[in-house]
Coordinates of C-alpha atoms in Angstrom, one line a residue:
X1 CA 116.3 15.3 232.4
X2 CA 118.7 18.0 233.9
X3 CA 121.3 17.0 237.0
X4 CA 123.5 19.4 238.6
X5 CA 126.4 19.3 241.5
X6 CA 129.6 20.8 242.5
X7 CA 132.5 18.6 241.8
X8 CA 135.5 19.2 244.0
X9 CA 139.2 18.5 242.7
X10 CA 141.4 17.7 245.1
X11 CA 144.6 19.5 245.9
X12 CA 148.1 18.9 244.5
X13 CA 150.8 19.5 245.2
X14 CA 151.6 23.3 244.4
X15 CA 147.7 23.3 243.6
X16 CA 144.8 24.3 245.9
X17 CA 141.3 22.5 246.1
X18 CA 139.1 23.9 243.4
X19 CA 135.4 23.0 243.3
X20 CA 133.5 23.4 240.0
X21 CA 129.6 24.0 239.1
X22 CA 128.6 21.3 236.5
X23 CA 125.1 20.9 234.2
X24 CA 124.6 18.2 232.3
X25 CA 120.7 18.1 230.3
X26 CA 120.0 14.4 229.4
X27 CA 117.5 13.0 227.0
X28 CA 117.0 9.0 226.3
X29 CA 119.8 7.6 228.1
X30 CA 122.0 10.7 225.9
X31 CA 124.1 13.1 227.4
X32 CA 122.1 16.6 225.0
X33 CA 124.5 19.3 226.8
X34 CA 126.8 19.9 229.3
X35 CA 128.2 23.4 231.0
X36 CA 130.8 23.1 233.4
X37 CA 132.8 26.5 235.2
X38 CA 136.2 24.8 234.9
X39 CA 135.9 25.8 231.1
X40 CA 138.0 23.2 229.2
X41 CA 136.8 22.6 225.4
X42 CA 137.9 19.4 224.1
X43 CA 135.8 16.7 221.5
X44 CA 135.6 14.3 225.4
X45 CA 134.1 15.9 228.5
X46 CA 135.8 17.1 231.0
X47 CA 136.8 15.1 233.8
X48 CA 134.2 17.1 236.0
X49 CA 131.1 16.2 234.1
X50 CA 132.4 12.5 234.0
X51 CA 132.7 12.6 237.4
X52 CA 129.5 13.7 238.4
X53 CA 127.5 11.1 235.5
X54 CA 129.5 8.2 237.0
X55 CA 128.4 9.3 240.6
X56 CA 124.6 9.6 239.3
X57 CA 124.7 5.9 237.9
X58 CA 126.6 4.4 240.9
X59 CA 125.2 6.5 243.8
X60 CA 121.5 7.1 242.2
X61 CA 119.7 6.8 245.7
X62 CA 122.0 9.5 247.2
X63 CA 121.1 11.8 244.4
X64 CA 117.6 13.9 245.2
X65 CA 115.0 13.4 242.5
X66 CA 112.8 16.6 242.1
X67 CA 109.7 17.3 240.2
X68 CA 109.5 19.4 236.9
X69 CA 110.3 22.5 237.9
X70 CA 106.9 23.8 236.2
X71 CA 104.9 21.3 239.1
X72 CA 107.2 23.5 241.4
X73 CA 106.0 27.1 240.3
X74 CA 102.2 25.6 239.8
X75 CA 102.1 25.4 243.6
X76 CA 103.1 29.1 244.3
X77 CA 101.1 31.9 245.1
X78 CA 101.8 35.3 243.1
X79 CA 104.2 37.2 246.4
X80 CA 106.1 33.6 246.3
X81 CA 106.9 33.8 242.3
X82 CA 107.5 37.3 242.4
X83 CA 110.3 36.4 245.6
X84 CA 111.3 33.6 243.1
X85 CA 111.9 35.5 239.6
X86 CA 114.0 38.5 242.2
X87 CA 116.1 36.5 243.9
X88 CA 116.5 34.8 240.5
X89 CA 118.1 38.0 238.4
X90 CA 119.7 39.1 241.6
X91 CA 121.7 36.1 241.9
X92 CA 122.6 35.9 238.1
X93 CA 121.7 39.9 237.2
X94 CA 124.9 40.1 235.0
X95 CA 123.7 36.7 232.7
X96 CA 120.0 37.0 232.9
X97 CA 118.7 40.8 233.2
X98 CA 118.4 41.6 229.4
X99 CA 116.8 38.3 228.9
X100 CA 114.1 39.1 231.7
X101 CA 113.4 42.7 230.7
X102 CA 113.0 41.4 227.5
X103 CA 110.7 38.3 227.9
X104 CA 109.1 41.0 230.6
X105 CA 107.9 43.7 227.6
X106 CA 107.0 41.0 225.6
X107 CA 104.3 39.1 228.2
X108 CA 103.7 43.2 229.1
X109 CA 102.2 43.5 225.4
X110 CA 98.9 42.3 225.4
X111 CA 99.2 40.6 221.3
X112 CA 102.9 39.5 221.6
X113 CA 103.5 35.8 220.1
X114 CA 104.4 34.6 224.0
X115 CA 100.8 35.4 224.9
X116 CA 99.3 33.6 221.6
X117 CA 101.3 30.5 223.2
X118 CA 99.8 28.3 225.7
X119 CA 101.7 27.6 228.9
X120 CA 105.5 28.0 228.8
X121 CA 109.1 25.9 228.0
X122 CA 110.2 23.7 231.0
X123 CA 113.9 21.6 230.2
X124 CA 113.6 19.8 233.1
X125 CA 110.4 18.3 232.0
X126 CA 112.1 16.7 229.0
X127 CA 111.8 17.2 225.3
X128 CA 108.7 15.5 223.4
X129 CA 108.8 12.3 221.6
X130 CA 108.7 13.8 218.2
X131 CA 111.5 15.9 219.0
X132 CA 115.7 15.0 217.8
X133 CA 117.7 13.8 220.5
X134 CA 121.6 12.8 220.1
X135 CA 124.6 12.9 222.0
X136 CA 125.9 16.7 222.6
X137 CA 129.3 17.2 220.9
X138 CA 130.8 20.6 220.6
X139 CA 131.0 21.2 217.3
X140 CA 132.2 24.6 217.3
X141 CA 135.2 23.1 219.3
X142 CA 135.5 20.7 216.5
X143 CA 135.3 23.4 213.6
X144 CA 138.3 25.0 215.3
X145 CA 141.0 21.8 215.9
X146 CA 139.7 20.4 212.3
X147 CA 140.8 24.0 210.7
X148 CA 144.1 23.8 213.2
X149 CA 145.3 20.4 212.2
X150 CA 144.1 20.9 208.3
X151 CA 146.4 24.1 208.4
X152 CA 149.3 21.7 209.4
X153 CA 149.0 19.5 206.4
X154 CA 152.4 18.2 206.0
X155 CA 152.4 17.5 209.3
X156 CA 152.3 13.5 210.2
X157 CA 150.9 13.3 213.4
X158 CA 147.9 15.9 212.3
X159 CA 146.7 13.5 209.5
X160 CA 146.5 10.6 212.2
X161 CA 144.8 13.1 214.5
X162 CA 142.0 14.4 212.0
X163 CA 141.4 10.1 211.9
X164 CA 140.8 9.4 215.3
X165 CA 138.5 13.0 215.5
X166 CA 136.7 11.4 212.5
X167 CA 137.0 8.0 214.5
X168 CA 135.2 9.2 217.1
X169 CA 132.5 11.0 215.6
X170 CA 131.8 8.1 213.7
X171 CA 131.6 5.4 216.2
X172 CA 128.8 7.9 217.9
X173 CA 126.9 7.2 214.9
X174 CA 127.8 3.3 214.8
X175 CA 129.0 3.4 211.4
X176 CA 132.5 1.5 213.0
X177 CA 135.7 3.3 212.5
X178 CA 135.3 3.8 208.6
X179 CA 138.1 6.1 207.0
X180 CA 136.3 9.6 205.4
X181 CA 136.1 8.0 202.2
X182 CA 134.4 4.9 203.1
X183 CA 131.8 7.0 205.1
X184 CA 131.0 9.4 202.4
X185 CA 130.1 5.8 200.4
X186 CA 127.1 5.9 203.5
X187 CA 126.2 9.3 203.3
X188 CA 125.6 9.7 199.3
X189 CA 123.8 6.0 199.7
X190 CA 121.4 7.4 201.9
X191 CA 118.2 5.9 200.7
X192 CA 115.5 8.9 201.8
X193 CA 118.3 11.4 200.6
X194 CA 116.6 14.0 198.1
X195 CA 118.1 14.5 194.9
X196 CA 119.2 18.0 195.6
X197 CA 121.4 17.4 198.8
X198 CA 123.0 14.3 196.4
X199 CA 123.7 17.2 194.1
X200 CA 125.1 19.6 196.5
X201 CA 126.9 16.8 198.1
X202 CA 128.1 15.1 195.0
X203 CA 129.2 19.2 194.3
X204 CA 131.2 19.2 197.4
X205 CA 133.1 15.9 196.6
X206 CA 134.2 16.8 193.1
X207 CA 135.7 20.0 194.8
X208 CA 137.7 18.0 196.8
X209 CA 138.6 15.6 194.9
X210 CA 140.0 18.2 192.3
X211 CA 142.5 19.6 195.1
X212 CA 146.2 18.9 195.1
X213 CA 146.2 18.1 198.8
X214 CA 143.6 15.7 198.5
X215 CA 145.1 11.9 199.7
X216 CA 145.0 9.5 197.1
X217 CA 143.8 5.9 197.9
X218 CA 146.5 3.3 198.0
X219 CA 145.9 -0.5 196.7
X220 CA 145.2 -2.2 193.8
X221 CA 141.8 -1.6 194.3
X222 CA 139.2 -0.8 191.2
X223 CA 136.3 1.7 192.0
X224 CA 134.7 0.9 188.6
X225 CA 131.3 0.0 190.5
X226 CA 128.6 -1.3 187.8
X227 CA 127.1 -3.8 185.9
X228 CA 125.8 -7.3 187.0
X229 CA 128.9 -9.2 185.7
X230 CA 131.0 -7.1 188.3
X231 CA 130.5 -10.0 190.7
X232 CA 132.7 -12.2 188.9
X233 CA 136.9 -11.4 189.4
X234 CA 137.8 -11.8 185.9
X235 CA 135.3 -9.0 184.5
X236 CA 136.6 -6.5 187.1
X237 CA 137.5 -3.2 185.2
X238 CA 140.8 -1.7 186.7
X239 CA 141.6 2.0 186.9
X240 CA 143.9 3.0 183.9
X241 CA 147.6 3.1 184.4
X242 CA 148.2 6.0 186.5
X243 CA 144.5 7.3 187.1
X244 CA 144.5 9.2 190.5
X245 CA 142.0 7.6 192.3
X246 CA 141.4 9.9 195.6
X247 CA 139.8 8.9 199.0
X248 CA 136.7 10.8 197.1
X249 CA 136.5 8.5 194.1
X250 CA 134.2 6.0 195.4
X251 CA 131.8 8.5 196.7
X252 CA 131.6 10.2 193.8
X253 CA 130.9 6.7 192.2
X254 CA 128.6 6.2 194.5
X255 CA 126.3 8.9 193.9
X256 CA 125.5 7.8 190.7
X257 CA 124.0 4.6 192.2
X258 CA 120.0 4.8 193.0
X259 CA 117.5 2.6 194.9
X260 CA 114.9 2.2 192.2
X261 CA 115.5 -0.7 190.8
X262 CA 112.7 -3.3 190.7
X263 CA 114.5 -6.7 191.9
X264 CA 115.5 -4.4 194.3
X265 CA 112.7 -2.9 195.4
X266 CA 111.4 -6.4 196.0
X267 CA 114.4 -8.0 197.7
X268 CA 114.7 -5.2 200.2
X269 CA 110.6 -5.2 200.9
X270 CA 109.9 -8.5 201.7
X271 CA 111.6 -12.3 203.4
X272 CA 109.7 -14.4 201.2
X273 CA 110.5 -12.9 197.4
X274 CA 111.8 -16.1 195.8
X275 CA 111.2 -17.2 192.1
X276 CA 108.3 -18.9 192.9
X277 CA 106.8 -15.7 193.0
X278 CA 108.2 -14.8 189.1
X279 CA 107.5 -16.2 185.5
X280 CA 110.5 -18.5 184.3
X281 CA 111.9 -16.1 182.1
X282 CA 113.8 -13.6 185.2
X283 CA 115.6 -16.7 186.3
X284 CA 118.8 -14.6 186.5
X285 CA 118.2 -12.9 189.7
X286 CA 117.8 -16.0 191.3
X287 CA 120.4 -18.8 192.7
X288 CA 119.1 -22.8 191.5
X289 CA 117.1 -22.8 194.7
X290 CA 114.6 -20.0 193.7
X291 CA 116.6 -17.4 195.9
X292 CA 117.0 -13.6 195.0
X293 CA 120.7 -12.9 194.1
X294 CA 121.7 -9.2 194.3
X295 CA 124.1 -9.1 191.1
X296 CA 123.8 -5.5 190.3
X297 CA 126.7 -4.2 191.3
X298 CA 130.3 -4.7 192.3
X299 CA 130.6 -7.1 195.8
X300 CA 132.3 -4.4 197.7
X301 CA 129.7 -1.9 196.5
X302 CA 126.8 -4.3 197.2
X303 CA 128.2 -4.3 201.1
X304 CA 128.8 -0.8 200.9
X305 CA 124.7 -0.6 200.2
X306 CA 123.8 -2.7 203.2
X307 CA 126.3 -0.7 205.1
X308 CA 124.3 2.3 204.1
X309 CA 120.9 1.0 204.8
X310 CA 122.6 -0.3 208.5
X311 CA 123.6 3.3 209.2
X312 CA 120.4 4.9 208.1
X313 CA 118.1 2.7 210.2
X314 CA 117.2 0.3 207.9
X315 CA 118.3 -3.0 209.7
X316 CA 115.8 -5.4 208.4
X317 CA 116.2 -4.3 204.6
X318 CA 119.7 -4.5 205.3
X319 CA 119.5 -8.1 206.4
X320 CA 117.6 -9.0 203.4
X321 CA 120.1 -7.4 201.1
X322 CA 122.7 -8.7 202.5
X323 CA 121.1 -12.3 202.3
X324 CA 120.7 -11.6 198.2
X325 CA 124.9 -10.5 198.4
X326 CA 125.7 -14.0 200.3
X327 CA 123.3 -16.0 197.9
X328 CA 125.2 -14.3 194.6
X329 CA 128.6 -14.8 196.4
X330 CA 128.0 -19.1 197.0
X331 CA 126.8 -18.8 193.0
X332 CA 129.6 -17.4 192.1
X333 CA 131.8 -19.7 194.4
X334 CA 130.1 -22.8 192.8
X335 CA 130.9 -21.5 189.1
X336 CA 134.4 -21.0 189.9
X337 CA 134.9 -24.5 191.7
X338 CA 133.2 -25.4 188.1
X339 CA 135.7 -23.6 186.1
X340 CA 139.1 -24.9 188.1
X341 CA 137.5 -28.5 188.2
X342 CA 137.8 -28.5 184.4
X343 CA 141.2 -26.9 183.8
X344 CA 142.4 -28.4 187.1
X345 CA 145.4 -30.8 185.3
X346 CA 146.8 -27.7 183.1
X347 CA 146.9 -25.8 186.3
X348 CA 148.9 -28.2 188.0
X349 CA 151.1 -28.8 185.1
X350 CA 152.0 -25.5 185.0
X351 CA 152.8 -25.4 188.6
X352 CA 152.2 -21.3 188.6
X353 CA 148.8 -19.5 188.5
X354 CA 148.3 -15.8 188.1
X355 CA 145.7 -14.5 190.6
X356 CA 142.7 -14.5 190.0
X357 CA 141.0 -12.2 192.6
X358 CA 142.3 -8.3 191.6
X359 CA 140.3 -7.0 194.7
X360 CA 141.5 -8.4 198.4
X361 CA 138.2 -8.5 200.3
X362 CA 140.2 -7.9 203.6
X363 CA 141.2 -4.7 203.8
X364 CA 139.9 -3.3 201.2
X365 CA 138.9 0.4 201.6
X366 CA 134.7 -0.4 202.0
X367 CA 135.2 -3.2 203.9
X368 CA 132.7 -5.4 202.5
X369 CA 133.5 -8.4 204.9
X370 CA 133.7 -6.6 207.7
X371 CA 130.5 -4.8 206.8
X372 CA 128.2 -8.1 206.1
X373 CA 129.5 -9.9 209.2
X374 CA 128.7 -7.3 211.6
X375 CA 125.1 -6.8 209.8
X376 CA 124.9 -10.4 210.3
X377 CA 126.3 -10.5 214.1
X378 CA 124.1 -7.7 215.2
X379 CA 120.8 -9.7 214.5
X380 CA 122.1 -12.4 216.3
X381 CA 123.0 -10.1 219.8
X382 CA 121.2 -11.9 222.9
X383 CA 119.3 -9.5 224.5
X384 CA 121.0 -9.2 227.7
X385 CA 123.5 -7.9 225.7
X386 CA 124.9 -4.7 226.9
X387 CA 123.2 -5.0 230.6
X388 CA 126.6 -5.2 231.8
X389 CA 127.7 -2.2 230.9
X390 CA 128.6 -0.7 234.6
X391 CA 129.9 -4.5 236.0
X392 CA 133.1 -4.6 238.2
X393 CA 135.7 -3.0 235.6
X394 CA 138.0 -5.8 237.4
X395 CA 136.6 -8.8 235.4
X396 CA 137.6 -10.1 232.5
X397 CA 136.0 -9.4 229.4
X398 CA 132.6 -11.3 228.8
X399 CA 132.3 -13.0 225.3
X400 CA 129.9 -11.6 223.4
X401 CA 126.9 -13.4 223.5
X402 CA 124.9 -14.7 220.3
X403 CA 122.0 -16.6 219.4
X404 CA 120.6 -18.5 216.4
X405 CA 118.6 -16.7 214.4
X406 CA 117.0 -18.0 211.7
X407 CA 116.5 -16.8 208.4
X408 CA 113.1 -16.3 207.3
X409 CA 113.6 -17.5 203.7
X410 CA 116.2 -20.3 204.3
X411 CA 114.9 -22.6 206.8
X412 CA 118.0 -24.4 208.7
X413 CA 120.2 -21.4 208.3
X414 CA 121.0 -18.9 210.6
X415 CA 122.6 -15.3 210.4
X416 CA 125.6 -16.8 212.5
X417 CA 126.2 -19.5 210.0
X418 CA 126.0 -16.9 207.7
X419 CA 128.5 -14.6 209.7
X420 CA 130.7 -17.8 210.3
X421 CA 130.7 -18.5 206.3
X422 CA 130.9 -14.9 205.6
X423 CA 134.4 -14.6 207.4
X424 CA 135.6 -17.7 206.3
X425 CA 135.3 -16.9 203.0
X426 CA 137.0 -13.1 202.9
X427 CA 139.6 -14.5 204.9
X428 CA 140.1 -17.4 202.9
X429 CA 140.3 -15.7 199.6
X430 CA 143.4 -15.7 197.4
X431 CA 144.4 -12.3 196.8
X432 CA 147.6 -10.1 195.6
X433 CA 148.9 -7.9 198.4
X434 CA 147.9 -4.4 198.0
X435 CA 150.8 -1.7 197.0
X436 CA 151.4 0.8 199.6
X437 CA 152.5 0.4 203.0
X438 CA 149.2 1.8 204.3
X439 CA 147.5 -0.8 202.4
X440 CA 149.2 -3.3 203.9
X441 CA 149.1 -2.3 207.3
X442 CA 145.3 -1.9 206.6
X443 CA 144.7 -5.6 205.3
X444 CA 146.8 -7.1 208.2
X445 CA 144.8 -5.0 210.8
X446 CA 141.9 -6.1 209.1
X447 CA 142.6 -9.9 208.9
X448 CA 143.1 -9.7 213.0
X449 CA 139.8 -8.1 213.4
X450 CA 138.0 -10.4 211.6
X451 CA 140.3 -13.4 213.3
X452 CA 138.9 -11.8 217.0
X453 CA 135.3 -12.2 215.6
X454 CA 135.7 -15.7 215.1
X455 CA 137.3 -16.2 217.9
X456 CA 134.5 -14.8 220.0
X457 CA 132.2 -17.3 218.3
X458 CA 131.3 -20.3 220.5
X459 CA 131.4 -23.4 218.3
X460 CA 128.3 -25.5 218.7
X461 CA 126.8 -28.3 216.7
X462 CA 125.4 -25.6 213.8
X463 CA 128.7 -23.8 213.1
X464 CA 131.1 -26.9 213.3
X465 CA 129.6 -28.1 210.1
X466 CA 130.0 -24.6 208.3
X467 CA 133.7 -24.7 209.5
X468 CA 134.2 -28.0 208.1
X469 CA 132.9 -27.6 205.1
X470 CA 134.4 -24.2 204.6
X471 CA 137.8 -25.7 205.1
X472 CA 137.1 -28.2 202.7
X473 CA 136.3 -25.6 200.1
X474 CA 139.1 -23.3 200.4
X475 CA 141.7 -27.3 200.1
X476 CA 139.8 -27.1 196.7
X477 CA 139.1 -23.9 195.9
X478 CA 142.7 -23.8 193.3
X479 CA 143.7 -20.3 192.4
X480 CA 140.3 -18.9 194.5
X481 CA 141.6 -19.9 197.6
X482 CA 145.0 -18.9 200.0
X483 CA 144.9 -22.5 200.5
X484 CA 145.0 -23.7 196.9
X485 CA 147.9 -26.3 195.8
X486 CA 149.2 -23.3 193.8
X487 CA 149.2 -19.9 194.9
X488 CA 150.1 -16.8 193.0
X489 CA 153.7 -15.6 194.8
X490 CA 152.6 -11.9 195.8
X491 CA 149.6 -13.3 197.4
X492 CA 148.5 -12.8 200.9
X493 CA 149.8 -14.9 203.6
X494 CA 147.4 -17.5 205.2
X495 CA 149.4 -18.3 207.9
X496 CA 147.7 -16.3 210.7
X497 CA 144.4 -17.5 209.7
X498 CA 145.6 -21.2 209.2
X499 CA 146.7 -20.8 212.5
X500 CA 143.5 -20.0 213.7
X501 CA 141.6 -22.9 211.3
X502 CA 143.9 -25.7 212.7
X503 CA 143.0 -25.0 216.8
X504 CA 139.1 -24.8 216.0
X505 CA 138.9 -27.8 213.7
X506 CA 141.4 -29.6 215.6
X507 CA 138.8 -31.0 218.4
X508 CA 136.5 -32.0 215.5
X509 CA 138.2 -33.3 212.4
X510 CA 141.9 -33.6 213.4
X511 CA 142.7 -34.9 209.9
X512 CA 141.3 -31.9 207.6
X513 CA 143.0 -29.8 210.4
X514 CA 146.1 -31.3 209.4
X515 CA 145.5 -31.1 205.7
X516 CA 145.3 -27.3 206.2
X517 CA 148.1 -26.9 208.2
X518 CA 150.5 -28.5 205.7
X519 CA 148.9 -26.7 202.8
X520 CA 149.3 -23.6 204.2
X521 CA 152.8 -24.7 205.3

């Protein structure tokens, strides 16, 4: 729980050799605190305490393991500890006296709260179960760059830097690399949050949200987030013409939204709710095959819920909710397919079509597809997953390794089909390009993140069918799909992703590879 060493730096050129005392406390495979005499304060660790973890994990036999040093002091007689506590203070008198004499009077004074205590502290014994643990980060460090590069405001490069802090930060808590907005979405959708720290936090964001210097979101993006219709395209409400919609906006949104609801409740509690369970008459909250659709709020805001319960250590509930948001999105697929079939020839006549999808699922500032795939992925990790973590840095990067697992209330289906379909179908959609350069950069970034996940898949004899039949879908999808025979003109390319559909379905249905190719052409 506690390693110490001297790491030496060698000499350069106009330097000498300098050799530096370094503590580092450790608590379930976390770094809890560090000390080191070299003194440099940064968000990372300095090189010295890197060196000496790295040593400890590749060099562990040549490291001495020692008993707690309670089992140490248990086996002294009272000269030995008294030898032990002097030669202590001697050799750190400036540091340690006024903490001795003090904890001195106080065992000295017979009804003192250190007497009423049995036995005493020991950090190298390590903390108890019950107790927090997490990853040591100077905050007070971070306090004092955040206040530095907020002071610079106008200043480009500080804006990117405050993102990579937050980046940083964030990734420690395995939220992914979420912009401040988007992670504010995950803290006000906490689900064991109490009402008064929603207040004080929903306080907070309308404070910021009021200021001048506050960055507004870019896109065409609505954050109207309610109602069960908000799953269909055309119903979605738009900000009015020159609202100022901050980075705060969907937060603040957000922190209207609560948990009780009892389709909910009942979704997120169990893998066997299905309408079998219900009377006929709540058929709405169900797909044709008896299986709970989530339809109660927008799709991005759905995702940002699983999100939240992901982040807040929910994973099965957020499996099962995310199941509901897959079910709602194939109904709503099926009713559009419905809807182009029977104005298909007017379309075609026309030979223009005005999109149809206001909100680009790629890109967009919650992420939503990004957010259900890796919910999805995660279940699917083997187990052996992350074993290699200190392999020859020489070798190439392993694949990441999944497995099938299937869903408890679709038999057949697995969450990688679902990630597969999922990706397909975010990536697939027919959506206008977002205004603002950001945006844009943000939706292409996006789009080759999501291209790298599939890539990574392995196809096998379960996803091949998914691909297919995805591809089929988005030939016929019309005015739903990039790959419709008419697509609106401001629309976002499909060409990198068409690139990537033609070499994986080229080994198993060369034709429909083809098809896509010159569609997308």
């Amino acid at each position: 729980f506690h390693l110490s060493g001297i790491v030496t730096e060698p000499p350069g050129p106009a330097e000498p050799e300098h050799s530096y005392h370094v503590s580092i406390s450790f608590d379930r495979c976390k770094i809890t605190s560090v000390s080191c005499a070299c003194d440099n304060r940064d968000i990372f660790y300095c090189a010295h305490v890197v060196a000496l973890s790295l040593h400890r994990i590749r060099h562990a036999r040549q490291v001495e393991l020692r008993l707690p040093i309670s089992e140490t002091l248990s086996q002294m007689n009272r000269d030995q500890l008294q030898k032990f506590v002097q030669y202590l203070i001697s050799a750190h008198h400036t540091e340690v006296l006024p903490t001795a004499q003090r904890l001195a009077d106080e065992i000295l004074l017979l009804g003192s709260e250190i007497n009423r205590v049995h036995g005493a502290p020991d950090p190298t014994a390590g903390a108890g179960i019950e107790d927090a643990n997490c990853w040591h980060l100077d905050e007070e460090q971070i306090q004092e760059q955040v206040k530095q590069l907020l002071s610079n405001g106008g200043y480009y490069g500080a804006s990117q830097q405050l993102q990579s802090m937050f980046n940083k930060c964030i990734r420690s808590a395995r939220l992914g690399p979420a912009a401040p907005g988007a992670l504010w979405v995950c803290v006000v959708l906490s689900p064991h949050c109490k009402l008064e720290e929603r207040a004080l936090w929903l306080q907070l964001l309308k404070k910021w949200n009021k200021l001048d210097i506050c960055p507004l979101e870019e896109g065409n993006y609505s954050c109207d987030s309610t109602g069960s219709g908000a799953a269909l395209p055309s119903n979605l409400n738009r900000s009015p013409a020159g609202a100022r919609q901050t980075v705060f906006g969907r937060a603040i949104k957000a922190a209207e939204l609560r948990w009780g609801d009892g389709h909910l409740q009942k979704i997120l509690s169990s893998d066997c709710y299905g309408l079998s369970l219900k009377s006929g008459s709540d058929k709405l909250g169900f797909d044709p095959q008896g299986h709970p659709l989530w339809l109660g709020d927008a799709f991005p805001t759905a995702c940002a819920r699983v999100d939240a319960l992901r982040s807040h250590g929910y994973p099965r509930e957020a499996l099962r909710l995310a199941v509901a948001v897959v079910n709602a999105m194939r109904l709503q697929r099926r009713h559009q397919l419905e809807s182009y079939k029977q104005q298909k020839k007017e379309l075609l006549h026309k030979g223009t079509t005005s999109i149809t999808n206001l909100e680009g699922w790629v890109g967009h500032p919650l992420d939503p597809i990004g957010c259900l795939c890796r919910t999805f992925l995660e279940a699917c990790r083997t187990e052996d997953e992350g074993l290699a973590l200190f392999a020859d840095s020489a070798a190439e990067p392993k694949k990441a390794l999944y497995q099938h697992v299937p869903v408890p209330s679709s038999p057949g289906e697995s969450y990688f089909t679902l990630a597969l379909e999922v990706a397909l179908l975010g990536l697939g959609q027919q959506r206008s390009m977002p205004e603002g350069l950001y945006a844009q950069d943000k939706v292409v970034r996006s789009e080759e993140h999501l291209i790298g996940v599939l890539e990574e898949m392995e196809l096998d004899e379960r996803l091949v069918p998914v691909l297919r039949k995805q591809a089929a879908l988005l030939l016929d999808g019309g005015p739903f799909s990039g790959f419709g025979e008419v697509v609106f003109r401001e629309s976002v390319p499909m060409h990198t992703f068409a690139r990537y559909l033609f070499t994986a379905l080229l080994p198993y249905d060369p034709e429909l590879a083809y098809r896509l190719a010159l569609r997308a052409m």
